[in-house]
Short mmCIF file of C-alpha atoms and ligand atoms in Angstrom, two decimals:
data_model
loop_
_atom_site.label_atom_id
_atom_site.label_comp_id
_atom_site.label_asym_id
_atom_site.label_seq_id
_atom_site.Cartn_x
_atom_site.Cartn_y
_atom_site.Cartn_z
CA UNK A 77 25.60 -11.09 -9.13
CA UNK A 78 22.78 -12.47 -11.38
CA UNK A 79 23.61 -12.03 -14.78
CA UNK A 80 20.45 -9.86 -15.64
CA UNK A 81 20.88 -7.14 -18.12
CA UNK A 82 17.71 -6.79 -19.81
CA UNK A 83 14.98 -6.14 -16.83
CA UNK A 84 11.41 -4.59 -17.19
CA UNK A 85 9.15 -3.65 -14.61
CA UNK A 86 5.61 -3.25 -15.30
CA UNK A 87 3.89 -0.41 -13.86
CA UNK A 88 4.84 3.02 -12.53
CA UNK A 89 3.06 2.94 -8.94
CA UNK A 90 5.10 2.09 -5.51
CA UNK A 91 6.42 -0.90 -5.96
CA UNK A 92 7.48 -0.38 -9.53
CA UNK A 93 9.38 2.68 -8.81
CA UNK A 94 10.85 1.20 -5.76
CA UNK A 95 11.97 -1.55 -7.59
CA UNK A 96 13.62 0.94 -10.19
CA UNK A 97 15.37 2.49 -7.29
CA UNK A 98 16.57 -0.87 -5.48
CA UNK A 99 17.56 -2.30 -8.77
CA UNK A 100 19.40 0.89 -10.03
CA UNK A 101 21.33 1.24 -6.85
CA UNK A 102 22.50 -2.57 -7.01
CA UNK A 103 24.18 -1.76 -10.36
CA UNK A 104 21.70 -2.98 -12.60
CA UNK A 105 19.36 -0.74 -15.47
CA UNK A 106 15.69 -1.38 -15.45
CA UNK A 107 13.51 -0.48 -17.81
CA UNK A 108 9.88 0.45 -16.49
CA UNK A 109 6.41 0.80 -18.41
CA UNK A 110 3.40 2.66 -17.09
CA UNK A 111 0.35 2.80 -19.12
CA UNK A 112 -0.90 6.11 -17.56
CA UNK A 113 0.00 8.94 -19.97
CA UNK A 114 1.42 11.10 -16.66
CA UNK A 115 2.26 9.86 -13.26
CA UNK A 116 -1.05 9.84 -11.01
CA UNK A 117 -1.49 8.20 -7.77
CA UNK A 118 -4.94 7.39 -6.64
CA UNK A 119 -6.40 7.29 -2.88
CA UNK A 120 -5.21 10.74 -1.04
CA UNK A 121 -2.89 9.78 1.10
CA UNK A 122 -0.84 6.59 2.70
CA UNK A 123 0.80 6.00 6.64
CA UNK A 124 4.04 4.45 5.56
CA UNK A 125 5.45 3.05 8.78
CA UNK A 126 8.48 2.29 9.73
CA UNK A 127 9.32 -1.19 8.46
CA UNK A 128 8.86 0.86 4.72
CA UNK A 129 10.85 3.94 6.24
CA UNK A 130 13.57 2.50 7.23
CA UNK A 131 13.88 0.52 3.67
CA UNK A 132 13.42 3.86 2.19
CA UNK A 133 16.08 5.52 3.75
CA UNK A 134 18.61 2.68 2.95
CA UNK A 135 17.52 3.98 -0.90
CA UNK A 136 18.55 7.44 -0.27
CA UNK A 137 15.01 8.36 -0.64
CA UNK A 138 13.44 8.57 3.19
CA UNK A 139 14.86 12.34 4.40
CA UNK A 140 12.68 13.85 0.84
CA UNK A 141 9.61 11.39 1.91
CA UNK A 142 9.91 12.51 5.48
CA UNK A 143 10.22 16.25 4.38
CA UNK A 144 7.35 16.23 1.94
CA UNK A 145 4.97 14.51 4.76
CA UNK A 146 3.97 14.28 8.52
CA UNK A 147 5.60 11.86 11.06
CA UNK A 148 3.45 9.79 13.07
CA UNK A 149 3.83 8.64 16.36
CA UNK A 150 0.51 7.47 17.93
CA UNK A 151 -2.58 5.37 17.04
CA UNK A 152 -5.08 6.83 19.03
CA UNK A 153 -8.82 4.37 19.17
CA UNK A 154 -12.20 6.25 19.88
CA UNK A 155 -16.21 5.12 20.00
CA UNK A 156 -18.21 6.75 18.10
CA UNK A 157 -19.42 8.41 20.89
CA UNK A 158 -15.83 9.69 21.55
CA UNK A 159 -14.62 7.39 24.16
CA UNK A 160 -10.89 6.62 24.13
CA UNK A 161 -10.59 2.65 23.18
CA UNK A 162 -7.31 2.36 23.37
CA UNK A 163 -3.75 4.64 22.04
CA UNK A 164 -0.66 3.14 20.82
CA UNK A 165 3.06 4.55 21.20
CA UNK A 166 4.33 3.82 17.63
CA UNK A 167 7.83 5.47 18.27
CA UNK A 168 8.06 2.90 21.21
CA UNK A 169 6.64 -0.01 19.29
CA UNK A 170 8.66 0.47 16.45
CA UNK A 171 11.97 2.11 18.83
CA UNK A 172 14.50 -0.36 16.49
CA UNK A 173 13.62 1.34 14.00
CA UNK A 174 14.74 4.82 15.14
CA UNK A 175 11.26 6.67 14.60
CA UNK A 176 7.53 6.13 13.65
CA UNK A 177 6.18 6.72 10.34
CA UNK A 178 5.12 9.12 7.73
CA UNK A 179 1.92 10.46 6.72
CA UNK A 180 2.14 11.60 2.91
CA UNK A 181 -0.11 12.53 0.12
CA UNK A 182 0.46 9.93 -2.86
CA UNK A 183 0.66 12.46 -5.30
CA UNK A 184 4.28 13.27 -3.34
CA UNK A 185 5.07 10.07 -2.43
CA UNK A 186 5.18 9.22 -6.06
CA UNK A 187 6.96 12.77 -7.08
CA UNK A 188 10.04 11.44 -4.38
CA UNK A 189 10.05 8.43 -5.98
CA UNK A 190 10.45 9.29 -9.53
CA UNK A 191 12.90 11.73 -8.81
CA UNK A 192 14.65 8.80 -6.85
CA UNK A 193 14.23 6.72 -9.94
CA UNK A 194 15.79 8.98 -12.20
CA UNK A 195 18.10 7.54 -14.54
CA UNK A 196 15.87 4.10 -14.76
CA UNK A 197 14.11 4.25 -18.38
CA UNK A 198 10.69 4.68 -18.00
CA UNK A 199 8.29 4.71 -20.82
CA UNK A 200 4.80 6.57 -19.73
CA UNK A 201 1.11 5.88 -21.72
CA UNK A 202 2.74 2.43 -22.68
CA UNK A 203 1.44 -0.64 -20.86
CA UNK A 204 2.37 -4.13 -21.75
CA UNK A 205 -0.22 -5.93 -23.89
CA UNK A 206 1.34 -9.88 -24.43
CA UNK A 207 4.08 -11.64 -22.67
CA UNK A 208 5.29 -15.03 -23.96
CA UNK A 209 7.76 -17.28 -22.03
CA UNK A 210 10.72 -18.76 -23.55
CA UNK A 211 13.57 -20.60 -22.41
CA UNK A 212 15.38 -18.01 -20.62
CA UNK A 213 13.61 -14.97 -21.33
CA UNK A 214 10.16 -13.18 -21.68
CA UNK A 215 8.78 -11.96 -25.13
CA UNK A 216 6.86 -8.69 -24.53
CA UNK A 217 4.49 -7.05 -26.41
CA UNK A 218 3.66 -3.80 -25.81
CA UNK A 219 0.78 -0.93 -26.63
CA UNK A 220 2.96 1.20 -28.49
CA UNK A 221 2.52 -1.78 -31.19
CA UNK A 222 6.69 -2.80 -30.30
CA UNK A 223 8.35 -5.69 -28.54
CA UNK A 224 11.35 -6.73 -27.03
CA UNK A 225 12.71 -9.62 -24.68
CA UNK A 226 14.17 -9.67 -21.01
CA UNK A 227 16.08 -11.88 -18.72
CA UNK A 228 13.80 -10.99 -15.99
CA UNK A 229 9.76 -9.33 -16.09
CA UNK A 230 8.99 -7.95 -12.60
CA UNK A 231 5.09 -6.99 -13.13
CA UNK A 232 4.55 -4.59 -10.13
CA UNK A 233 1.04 -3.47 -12.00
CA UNK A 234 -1.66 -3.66 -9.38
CA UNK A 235 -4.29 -5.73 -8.00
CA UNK A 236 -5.65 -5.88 -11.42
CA UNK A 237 -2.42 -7.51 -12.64
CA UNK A 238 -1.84 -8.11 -16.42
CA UNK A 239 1.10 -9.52 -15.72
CA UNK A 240 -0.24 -12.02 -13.50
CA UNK A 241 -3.36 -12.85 -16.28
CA UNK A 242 -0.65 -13.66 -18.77
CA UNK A 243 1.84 -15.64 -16.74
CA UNK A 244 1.21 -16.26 -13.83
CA UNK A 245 -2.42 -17.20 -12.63
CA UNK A 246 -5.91 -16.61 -13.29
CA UNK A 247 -7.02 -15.32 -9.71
CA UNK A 248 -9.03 -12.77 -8.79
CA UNK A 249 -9.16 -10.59 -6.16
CA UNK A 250 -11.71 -11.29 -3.52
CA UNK A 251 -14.10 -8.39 -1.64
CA UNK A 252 -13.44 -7.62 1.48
CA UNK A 253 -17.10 -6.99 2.28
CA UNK A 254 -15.83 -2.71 2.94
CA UNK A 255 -15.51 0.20 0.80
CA UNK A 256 -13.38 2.80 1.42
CA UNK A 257 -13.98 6.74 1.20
CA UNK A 258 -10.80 8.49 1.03
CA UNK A 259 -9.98 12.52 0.90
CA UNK A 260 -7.69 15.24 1.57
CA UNK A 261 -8.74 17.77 3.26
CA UNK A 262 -7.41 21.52 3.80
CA UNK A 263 -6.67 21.19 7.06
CA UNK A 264 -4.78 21.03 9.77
CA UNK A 265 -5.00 17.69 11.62
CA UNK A 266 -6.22 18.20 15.39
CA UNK A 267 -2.95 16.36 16.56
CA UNK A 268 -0.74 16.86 14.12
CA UNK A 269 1.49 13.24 14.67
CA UNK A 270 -1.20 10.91 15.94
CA UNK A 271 -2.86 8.86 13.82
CA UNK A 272 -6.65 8.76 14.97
CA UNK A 273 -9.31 5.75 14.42
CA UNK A 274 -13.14 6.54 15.73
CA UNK A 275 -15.43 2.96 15.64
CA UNK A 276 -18.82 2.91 14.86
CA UNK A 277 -21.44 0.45 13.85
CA UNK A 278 -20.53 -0.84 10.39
CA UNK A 279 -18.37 1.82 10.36
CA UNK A 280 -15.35 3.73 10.79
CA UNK A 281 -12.86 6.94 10.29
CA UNK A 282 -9.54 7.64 10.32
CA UNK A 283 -7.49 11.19 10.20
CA UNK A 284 -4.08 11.80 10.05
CA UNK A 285 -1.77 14.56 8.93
CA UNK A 286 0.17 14.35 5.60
CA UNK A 287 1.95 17.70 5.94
CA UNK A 288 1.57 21.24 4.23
CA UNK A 289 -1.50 22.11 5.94
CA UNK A 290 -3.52 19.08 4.63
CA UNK A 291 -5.05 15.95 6.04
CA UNK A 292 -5.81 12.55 4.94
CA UNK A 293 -9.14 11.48 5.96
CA UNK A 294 -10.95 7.87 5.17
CA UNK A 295 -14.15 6.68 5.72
CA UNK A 296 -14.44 2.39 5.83
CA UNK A 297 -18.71 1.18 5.41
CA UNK A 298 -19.90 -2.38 5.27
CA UNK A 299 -21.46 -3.40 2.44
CA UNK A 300 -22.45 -6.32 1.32
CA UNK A 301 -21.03 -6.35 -2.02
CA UNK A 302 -18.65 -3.68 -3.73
CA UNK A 303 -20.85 -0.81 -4.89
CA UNK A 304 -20.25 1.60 -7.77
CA UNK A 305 -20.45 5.23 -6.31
CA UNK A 306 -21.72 7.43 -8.75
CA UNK A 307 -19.47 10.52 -8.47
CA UNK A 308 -22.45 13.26 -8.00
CA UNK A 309 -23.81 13.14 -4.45
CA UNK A 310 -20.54 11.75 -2.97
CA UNK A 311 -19.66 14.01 -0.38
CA UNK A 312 -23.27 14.48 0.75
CA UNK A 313 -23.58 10.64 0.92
CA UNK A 314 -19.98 10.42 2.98
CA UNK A 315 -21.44 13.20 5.46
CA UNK A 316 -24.98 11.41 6.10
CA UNK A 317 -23.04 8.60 6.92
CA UNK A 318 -21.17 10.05 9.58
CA UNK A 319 -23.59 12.92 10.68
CA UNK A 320 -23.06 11.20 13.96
CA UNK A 321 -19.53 11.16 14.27
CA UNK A 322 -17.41 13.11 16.99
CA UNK A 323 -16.27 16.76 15.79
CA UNK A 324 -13.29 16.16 14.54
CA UNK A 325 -14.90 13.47 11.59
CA UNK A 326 -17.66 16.74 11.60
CA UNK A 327 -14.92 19.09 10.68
CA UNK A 328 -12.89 17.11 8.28
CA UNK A 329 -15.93 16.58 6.23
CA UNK A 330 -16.93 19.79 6.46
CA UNK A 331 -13.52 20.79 4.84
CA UNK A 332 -14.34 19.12 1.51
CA UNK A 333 -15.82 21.17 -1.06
CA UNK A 334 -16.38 19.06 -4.02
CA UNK A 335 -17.23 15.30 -4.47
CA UNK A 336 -14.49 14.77 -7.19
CA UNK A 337 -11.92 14.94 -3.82
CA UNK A 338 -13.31 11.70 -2.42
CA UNK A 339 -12.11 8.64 -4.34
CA UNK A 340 -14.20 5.97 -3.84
CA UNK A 341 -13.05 2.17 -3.91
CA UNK A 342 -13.94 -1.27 -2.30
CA UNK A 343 -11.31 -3.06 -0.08
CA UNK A 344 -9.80 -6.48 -1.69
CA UNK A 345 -7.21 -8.89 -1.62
CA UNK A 346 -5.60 -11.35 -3.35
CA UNK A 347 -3.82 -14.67 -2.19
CA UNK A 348 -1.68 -16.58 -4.56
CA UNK A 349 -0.04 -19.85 -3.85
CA UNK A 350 2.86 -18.95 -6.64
CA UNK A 351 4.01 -15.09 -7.06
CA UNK A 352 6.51 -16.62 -10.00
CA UNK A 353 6.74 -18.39 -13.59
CA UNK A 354 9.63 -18.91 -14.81
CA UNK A 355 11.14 -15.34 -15.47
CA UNK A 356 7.80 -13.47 -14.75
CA UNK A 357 7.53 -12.23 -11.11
CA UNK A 358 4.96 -10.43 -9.17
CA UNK A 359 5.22 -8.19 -7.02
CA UNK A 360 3.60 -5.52 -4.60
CA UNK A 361 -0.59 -5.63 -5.04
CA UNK A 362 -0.10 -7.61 -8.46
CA UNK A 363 1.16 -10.91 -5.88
CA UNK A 364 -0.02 -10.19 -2.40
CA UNK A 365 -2.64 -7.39 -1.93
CA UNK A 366 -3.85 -7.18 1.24
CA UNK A 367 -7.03 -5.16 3.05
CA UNK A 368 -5.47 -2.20 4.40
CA UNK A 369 -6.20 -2.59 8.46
CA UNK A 370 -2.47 -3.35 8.55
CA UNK A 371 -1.81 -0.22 6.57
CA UNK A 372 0.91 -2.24 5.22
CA UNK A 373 0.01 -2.99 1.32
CA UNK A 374 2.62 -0.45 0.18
CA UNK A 375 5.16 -1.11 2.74
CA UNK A 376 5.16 -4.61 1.70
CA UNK A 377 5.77 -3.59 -2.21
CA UNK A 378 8.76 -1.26 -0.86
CA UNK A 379 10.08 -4.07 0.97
CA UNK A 380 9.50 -6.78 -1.66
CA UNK A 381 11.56 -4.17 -4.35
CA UNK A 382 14.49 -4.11 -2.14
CA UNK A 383 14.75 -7.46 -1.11
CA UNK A 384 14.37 -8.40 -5.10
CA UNK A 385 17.36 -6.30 -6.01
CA UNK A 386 19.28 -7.54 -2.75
CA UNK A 387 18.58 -11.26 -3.93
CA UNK A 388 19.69 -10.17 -7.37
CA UNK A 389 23.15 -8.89 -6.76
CA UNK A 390 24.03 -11.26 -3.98
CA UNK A 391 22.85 -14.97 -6.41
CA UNK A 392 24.81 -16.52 -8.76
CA UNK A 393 21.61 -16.93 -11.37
CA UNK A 394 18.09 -15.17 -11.50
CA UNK A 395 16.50 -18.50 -10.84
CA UNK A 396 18.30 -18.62 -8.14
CA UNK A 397 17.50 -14.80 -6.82
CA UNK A 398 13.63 -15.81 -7.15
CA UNK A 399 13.72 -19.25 -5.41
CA UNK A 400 15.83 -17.29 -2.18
CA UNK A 401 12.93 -14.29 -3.01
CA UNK A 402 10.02 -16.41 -2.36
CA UNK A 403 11.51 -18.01 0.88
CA UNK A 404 12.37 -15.04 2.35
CA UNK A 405 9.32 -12.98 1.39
CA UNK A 406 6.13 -15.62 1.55
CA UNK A 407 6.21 -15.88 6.11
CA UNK A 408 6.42 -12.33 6.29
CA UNK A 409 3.07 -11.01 3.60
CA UNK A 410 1.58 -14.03 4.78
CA UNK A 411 1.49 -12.83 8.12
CA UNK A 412 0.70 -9.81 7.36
CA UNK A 413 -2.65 -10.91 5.83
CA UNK A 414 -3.72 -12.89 8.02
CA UNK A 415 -2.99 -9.76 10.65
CA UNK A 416 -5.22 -7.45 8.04
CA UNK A 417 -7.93 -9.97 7.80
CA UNK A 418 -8.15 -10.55 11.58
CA UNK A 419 -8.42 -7.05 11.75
CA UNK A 420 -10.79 -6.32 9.44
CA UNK A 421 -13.26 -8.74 11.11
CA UNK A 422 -12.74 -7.43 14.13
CA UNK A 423 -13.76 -3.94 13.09
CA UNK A 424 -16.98 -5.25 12.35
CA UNK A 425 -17.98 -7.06 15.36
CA UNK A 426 -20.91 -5.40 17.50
CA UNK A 427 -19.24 -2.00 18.28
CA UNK A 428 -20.01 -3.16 22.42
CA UNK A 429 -17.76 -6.13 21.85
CA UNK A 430 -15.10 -4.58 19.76
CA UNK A 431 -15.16 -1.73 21.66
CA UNK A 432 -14.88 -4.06 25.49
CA UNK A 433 -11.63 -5.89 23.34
CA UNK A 434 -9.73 -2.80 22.45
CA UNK A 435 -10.41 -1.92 25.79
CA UNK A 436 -8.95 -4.65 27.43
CA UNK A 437 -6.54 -6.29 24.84
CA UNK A 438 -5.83 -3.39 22.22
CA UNK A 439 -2.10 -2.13 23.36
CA UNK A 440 -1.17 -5.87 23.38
CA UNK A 441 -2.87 -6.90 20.29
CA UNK A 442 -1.41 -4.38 18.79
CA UNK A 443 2.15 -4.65 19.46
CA UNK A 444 1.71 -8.89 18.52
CA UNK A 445 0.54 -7.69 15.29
CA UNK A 446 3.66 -6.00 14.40
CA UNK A 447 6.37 -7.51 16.17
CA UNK A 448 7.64 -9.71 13.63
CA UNK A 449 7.79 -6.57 11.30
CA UNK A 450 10.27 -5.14 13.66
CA UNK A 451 12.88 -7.75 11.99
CA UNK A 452 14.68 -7.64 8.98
CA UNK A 453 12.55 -7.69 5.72
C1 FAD B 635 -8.25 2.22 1.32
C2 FAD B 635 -6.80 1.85 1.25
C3 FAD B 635 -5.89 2.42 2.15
C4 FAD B 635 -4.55 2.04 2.13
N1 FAD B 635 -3.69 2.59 3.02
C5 FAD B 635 -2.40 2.16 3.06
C6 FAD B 635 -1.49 2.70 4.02
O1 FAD B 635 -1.83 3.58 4.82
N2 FAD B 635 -0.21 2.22 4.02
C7 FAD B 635 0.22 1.27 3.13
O2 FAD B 635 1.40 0.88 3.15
N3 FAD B 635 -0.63 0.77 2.19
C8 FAD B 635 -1.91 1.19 2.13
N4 FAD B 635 -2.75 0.69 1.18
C9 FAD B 635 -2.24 -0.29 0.21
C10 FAD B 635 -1.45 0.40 -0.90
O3 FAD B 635 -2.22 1.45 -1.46
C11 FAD B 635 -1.09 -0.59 -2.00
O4 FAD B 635 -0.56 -1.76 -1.41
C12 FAD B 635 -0.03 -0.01 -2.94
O5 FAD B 635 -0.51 1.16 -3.54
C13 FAD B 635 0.32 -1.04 -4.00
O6 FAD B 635 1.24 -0.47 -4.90
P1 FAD B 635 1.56 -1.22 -6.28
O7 FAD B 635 2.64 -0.41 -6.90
O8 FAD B 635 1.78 -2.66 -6.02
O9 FAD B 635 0.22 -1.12 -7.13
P2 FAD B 635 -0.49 0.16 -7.76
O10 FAD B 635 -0.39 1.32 -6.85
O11 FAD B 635 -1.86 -0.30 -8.15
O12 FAD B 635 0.35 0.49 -9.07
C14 FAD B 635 0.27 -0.29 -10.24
C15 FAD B 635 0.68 0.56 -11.42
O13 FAD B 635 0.76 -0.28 -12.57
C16 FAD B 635 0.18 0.40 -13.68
N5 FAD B 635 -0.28 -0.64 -14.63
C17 FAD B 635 -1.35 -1.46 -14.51
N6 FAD B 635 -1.42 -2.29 -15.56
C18 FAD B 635 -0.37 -2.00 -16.38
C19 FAD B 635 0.10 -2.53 -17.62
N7 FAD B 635 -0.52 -3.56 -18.24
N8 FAD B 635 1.21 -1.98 -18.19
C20 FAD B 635 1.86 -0.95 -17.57
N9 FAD B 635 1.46 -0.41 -16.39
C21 FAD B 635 0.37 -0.93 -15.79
C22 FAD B 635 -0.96 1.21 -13.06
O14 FAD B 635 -1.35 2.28 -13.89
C23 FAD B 635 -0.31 1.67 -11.75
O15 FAD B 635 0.39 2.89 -11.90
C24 FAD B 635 -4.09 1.07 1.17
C25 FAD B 635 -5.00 0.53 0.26
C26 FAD B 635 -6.33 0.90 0.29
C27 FAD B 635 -7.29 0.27 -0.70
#
């Protein structure tokens, strides 16, 4: 086991408090910062899928994530016009796996994993301000106006990383050329385990259930370049836009009252050649944030925490634990990137091209795409 007994995570969103969790239940006693005041998640809802699920439920924490959400079982294509592209089987896809994802609202994907974490010290409204490398350990400097120094920093704070300003690399993340509309409505999804895409020009929606009555509903536009949306005026804006969507994109929008419930963002991502220096590691969005066509950017911060804390116990040094971390981690986000990229292009071909390729191709394509997630993260 890597001698490690001063470890702080930075940031309080998935793959922090994963990483609490995975590290806690290896033996070791994390400390965690998170510079909100309260725990808030942002963006509705998530699909975690499998690959995350079945890391989950090796940290004791799947059965309360499966119980506070919405399985899903099918991806399910449309036109705009309503036309059925193309549906995949995701319990069959993912059958080594034992069952197909989740549908949750952040707010109680977050609420599971706290609880989970529970135990970990975790400091809330403090965020860390300075981080100076030494020979074998970090110097931190945080809000609060204190300090202290680790063995090991794991920033897990965002695509707007910190962490990865101060140590690691001066990258920024690049536009995606979409920006995404995302709500909960109070509703009950049409089909309550299928996960449902409908294609336009420039365009697109997706619905799926997140449990309790509720469902998660996102709208993806091209844009040129990433766009401030004022607040006022969003949901009228959102239902212009897809006045000329089937019924059940009709509906959904029609189930939002206010425009405070749509959260407004553009899609980005971030490639680094190095996740690591020294003693400082990224994680989660902060190394490797991808556009979410995959709808794997969280599943690949769940897996990252628990393959951290498995390299941790099992290596003689922490060096060590990050060299084996970067091996075994790098193939499979890079793939999963260049999967999310491909897909993100191809939403925005001509909708008659894109729409002939599902067609034709999608079931396969689909099933390429995530095969090599079907293996051990
Ligand atoms: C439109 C959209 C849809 C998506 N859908 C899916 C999906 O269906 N499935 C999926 O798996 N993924 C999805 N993702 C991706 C997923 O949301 C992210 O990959 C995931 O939230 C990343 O988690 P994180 O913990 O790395 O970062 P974050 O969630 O950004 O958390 C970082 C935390 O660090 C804190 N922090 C920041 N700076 C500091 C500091 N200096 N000190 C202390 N704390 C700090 C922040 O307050 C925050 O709480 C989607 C993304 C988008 C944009």
């Amino acid at each position: 086991m890597a001698k490690a007994q001063r470890i702080l995570i930075v940031g309080g969103g998935i793959a922090g408090l994963a990483a609490a969790i995975a590290l806690r239940r290896r033996g070791f006693a994390p400390e965690l910062v998170e510079q909100s005041a309260s725990w808030r998640a942002l963006g509705a809802g998530i699909a975690l899928q499998p690959n995350a699920m079945q890391v989950l439920r090796t940290l004791d924490v799947g059965a309360d994530i499966e119980k506070a959400g919405a399985p899903l079982r099918r991806f399910n294509y449309s036109s705009q016009g309503g036309d059925l592209l193309c549906e995949i089987d995701l319990v069959g896809l993912w059958s080594r796996m034992g069952s197909g994802g989740v549908g949750i609202d952040r707010g109680k994907l977050q609420k599971a994993l706290v609880q989970a974490a529970d135990g970990a010290r975790c400091r809330l409204g403090v965020g860390l301000t300075s981080l100076r490398q030494r020979k074998s350990f970090v110097s931190v400097g945080f809000s609060d106006g204190t300090t202290a120094d680790y063995e090991l920093v794991i920033g897990a704070d965002g695509i707007g990383s910190t962490v990865r300003a101060l140590a690691v690399s001066d990258a920024k993340p690049r536009y995606c050329g979409q920006m995404a509309w995302r709500s909960l409505a109070p509703l009950r999804a049409e089909f309550e385990d299928e996960v449902q895409f409908w294609l336009g020009d420039g365009c697109f929606f997706a619905t799926y259930s997140v449990g309790g009555g509720r469902t998660y509903g996102s709208g993806y536009i091209a844009e040129a370049s990433p766009r401030r949306e004022p607040i006022e005026g969003r949901l009228a804006r959102l239902r212009k836009r897809f006045a000329s969507f089937p019924c059940p994109v009709r509906t959904f929008l029609e189930a939002l009252e206010r425009d405070d419930q749509i959260h407004c963002s553009a899609v980005e991502e971030l490639h680094l050649p190095e996740w690591r220096s020294g003693r400082v590691l990224l994680i989660g969005d902060a190394a490797h944030a991808s556009s979410p066509m995959m709808g794997q950017g969280g599943c690949m911060a769940i897996e990252d925490a628990a393959v951290l804390a498995e390299l941790l116990e099992s290596s003689d040094s922490v060096d060590a634990a990050l060299d084996a971390y970067a091996r075994r981690r790098r193939p499979r986000v890079d793939w999963v990137q260049a999967q999310s990229d491909a897909l993100g292009r191809g939403a925005l071909l001509p909708a008659a091209v894109r729409d002939a390729v599902l067609r034709q191709q999608g079931a396969q394509q689909f099933e390429a795409r995530y095969a090599p997630l079907l293996s051990t993260p």
